C-alpha cells in the first residue's frame, strides 16, 4: 500500500482489507467521474457544424451538377477534356503523385509535363477511373462544374511562402519538384 495512514489503520485493526480496497475503488471511480469541463459539448457543437457545412456543400455541388447536366455542359465538358487531353509519353520516368478524394494516384510524366503541372499550365482530371492531363483553364472549368472530377489543379494561394525576417536561408529557394 502506498498510503501509510491506511497501513496504520490496518495494523491497529480499525479497518479491514476489504474496506481499504473499497476506498481505493471509490477514489478511482470519483477521479474518472470528474465534473465535465464543457469540452464534450464544444466538440459536439463543432462536429455538428462540420456535418452541416458538408451537407450544405454537397447539396450545392449536386445543384450545380444538375444545372450543368440540364444545359448539356457536363456532356460537352467530358468530350472536351477527352479531346484536349495531352497524352503521356511511354518513356516517362518521373512519377507525379496527386490526391483524388482520399486516395493517392500516380501518373508518369516527363520533365516538360512535370514543369507544366507545377507551374500551373496543366491540370489533372479523373473521370471513370482514367486520368487526363488537360490545360489549366479546362481544369478550372471542371473544378467549377464538377469538383469531384478534378484530381490536380495548381492554385496560386497554395504556394505562397511565409518568409521570416531573420531567416538565414531566405535567399535559398526550395524547389517544388524536389525528388528523393
Coordinates of C-alpha atoms in Angstrom, one line a residue:
X1 CA 0.0 0.0 0.0
X2 CA 1.2 3.5 -0.8
X3 CA -0.7 5.2 1.9
X4 CA 1.0 4.9 5.4
X5 CA -2.2 6.1 7.1
X6 CA -4.1 3.1 5.7
X7 CA -1.3 0.8 6.8
X8 CA -1.6 2.1 10.4
X9 CA -5.3 1.7 10.4
X10 CA -5.0 -1.9 9.2
X11 CA -2.3 -2.8 11.8
X12 CA -4.5 -1.3 14.5
X13 CA -7.4 -3.4 13.3
X14 CA -9.7 -0.5 12.8
X15 CA -10.4 -1.3 9.1
X16 CA -10.3 -4.5 7.0
X17 CA -8.5 -5.1 3.8
X18 CA -11.9 -5.1 2.0
X19 CA -12.7 -1.6 3.3
X20 CA -9.3 -0.3 2.1
X21 CA -9.9 -1.9 -1.3
X22 CA -13.4 -0.4 -1.5
X23 CA -12.0 3.1 -0.6
X24 CA -9.4 2.8 -3.3
X25 CA -12.0 1.7 -5.8
X26 CA -14.3 4.6 -4.9
X27 CA -11.5 7.1 -5.1
X28 CA -10.6 5.8 -8.6
X29 CA -14.3 6.0 -9.7
X30 CA -14.5 9.5 -8.4
X31 CA -11.5 10.5 -10.3
X32 CA -12.9 9.1 -13.5
X33 CA -16.3 10.7 -13.0
X34 CA -14.8 14.1 -12.8
X35 CA -17.0 17.1 -13.5
X36 CA -17.3 17.8 -17.2
X37 CA -15.3 20.9 -18.3
X38 CA -17.7 21.5 -21.2
X39 CA -15.2 20.3 -23.9
X40 CA -17.5 17.5 -24.9
X41 CA -20.3 19.9 -25.6
X42 CA -17.9 22.1 -27.6
X43 CA -16.6 19.1 -29.6
X44 CA -20.2 18.0 -30.3
X45 CA -21.1 21.5 -31.5
X46 CA -18.0 21.7 -33.8
X47 CA -18.8 18.2 -35.2
X48 CA -22.4 19.3 -35.9
X49 CA -21.2 22.5 -37.6
X50 CA -18.8 20.5 -39.8
X51 CA -21.6 18.0 -40.7
X52 CA -24.0 20.8 -41.6
X53 CA -21.3 22.5 -43.7
X54 CA -20.6 19.2 -45.5
X55 CA -24.3 18.7 -46.2
X56 CA -24.6 22.2 -47.5
X57 CA -21.6 21.9 -49.8
X58 CA -22.8 18.5 -51.1
X59 CA -26.3 20.0 -51.8
X60 CA -24.7 23.0 -53.6
X61 CA -22.5 20.7 -55.7
X62 CA -25.5 18.5 -56.6
X63 CA -27.4 21.6 -57.6
X64 CA -24.6 22.8 -59.8
X65 CA -24.2 19.4 -61.4
X66 CA -28.0 19.2 -62.0
X67 CA -28.0 22.6 -63.6
X68 CA -25.0 21.8 -65.8
X69 CA -26.5 18.5 -66.8
X70 CA -29.7 20.3 -67.8
X71 CA -27.7 22.6 -70.0
X72 CA -25.7 19.8 -71.5
X73 CA -22.5 21.3 -70.2
X74 CA -21.3 18.2 -68.5
X75 CA -21.6 16.1 -71.6
X76 CA -19.7 18.8 -73.6
X77 CA -17.1 19.0 -70.8
X78 CA -16.4 15.3 -71.0
X79 CA -15.9 15.3 -74.7
X80 CA -13.8 18.5 -74.4
X81 CA -11.4 17.1 -71.9
X82 CA -11.1 13.8 -73.7
X83 CA -10.4 15.6 -76.9
X84 CA -7.9 18.1 -75.4
X85 CA -6.2 15.6 -73.2
X86 CA -2.4 15.5 -73.5
X87 CA -1.1 12.0 -74.0
X88 CA 1.6 10.9 -71.5
X89 CA 4.8 9.7 -73.2
X90 CA 5.5 6.0 -72.9
X91 CA 9.1 6.5 -71.9
X92 CA 8.2 8.9 -69.0
X93 CA 10.1 8.0 -65.8
X94 CA 9.0 10.8 -63.4
X95 CA 6.3 9.7 -61.1
X96 CA 3.8 12.5 -60.4
X97 CA 1.6 11.8 -57.3
X98 CA -1.7 13.6 -56.7
X99 CA -4.6 13.1 -54.4
X100 CA -8.1 12.4 -55.6
X101 CA -10.6 12.3 -52.8
X102 CA -8.8 10.3 -50.1
X103 CA -6.6 8.2 -52.3
X104 CA -3.2 9.0 -53.8
X105 CA -2.8 8.3 -57.5
X106 CA 0.4 8.4 -59.7
X107 CA 0.9 9.5 -63.2
X108 CA 4.2 9.0 -65.1
X109 CA 5.3 12.2 -66.9
X110 CA 8.5 13.6 -68.4
X111 CA 10.3 16.8 -67.3
X112 CA 8.4 19.1 -69.6
X113 CA 5.0 17.9 -68.4
X114 CA 6.1 17.9 -64.8
X115 CA 7.2 21.5 -65.1
X116 CA 3.9 22.5 -66.7
X117 CA 2.0 20.8 -63.9
X118 CA 4.0 22.5 -61.2
X119 CA 3.8 25.9 -63.0
X120 CA 0.0 25.7 -63.3
X121 CA -0.1 25.3 -67.1
X122 CA -1.7 21.8 -66.8
X123 CA -4.2 20.1 -64.5
X124 CA -5.3 16.6 -64.0
X125 CA -8.9 15.5 -64.4
X126 CA -10.0 12.0 -63.3
X127 CA -13.2 10.6 -64.9
X128 CA -14.3 6.9 -64.9
X129 CA -11.0 5.7 -63.4
X130 CA -8.9 7.4 -66.1
X131 CA -6.6 10.4 -65.5
X132 CA -6.4 13.1 -68.2
X133 CA -3.7 15.8 -68.5
X134 CA -5.6 18.9 -69.6
X135 CA -4.9 22.6 -69.9
X136 CA -5.3 24.7 -66.8
X137 CA -8.3 26.7 -68.0
X138 CA -10.2 23.5 -68.8
X139 CA -9.3 22.0 -65.4
X140 CA -10.7 25.2 -63.7
X141 CA -14.0 24.8 -65.6
X142 CA -14.1 21.1 -64.5
X143 CA -13.5 22.3 -60.9
X144 CA -16.4 24.7 -61.1
X145 CA -18.9 22.4 -62.7
X146 CA -18.0 19.0 -61.3
X147 CA -15.4 19.4 -58.4
X148 CA -15.5 15.6 -57.9
X149 CA -13.6 15.0 -61.1
X150 CA -10.7 17.4 -60.6
X151 CA -7.7 15.5 -59.5
X152 CA -4.9 18.1 -59.5
X153 CA -5.2 21.9 -60.0
X154 CA -2.4 24.2 -59.1
X155 CA -3.7 27.2 -57.1
X156 CA -1.7 30.4 -56.6
X157 CA -2.8 30.6 -53.0
X158 CA -1.4 27.2 -52.1
X159 CA 2.2 28.1 -53.0
X160 CA 2.6 31.4 -51.1
X161 CA 5.5 31.1 -48.7
X162 CA 5.8 32.9 -45.4
X163 CA 9.2 34.4 -45.1
X164 CA 10.5 35.3 -41.6
X165 CA 12.6 38.5 -41.3
X166 CA 15.5 36.8 -39.5
X167 CA 15.6 33.6 -41.7
X168 CA 19.2 32.9 -42.6
X169 CA 18.0 30.7 -45.5
X170 CA 15.6 33.3 -47.0
X171 CA 17.9 33.7 -50.1
X172 CA 17.7 30.0 -50.9
X173 CA 14.7 28.8 -52.9
X174 CA 13.3 25.4 -52.1
X175 CA 12.3 23.7 -55.4
X176 CA 8.8 22.3 -55.7
X177 CA 9.9 19.3 -57.7
X178 CA 12.4 18.1 -55.1
X179 CA 12.9 14.4 -55.8
X180 CA 14.4 12.0 -53.2

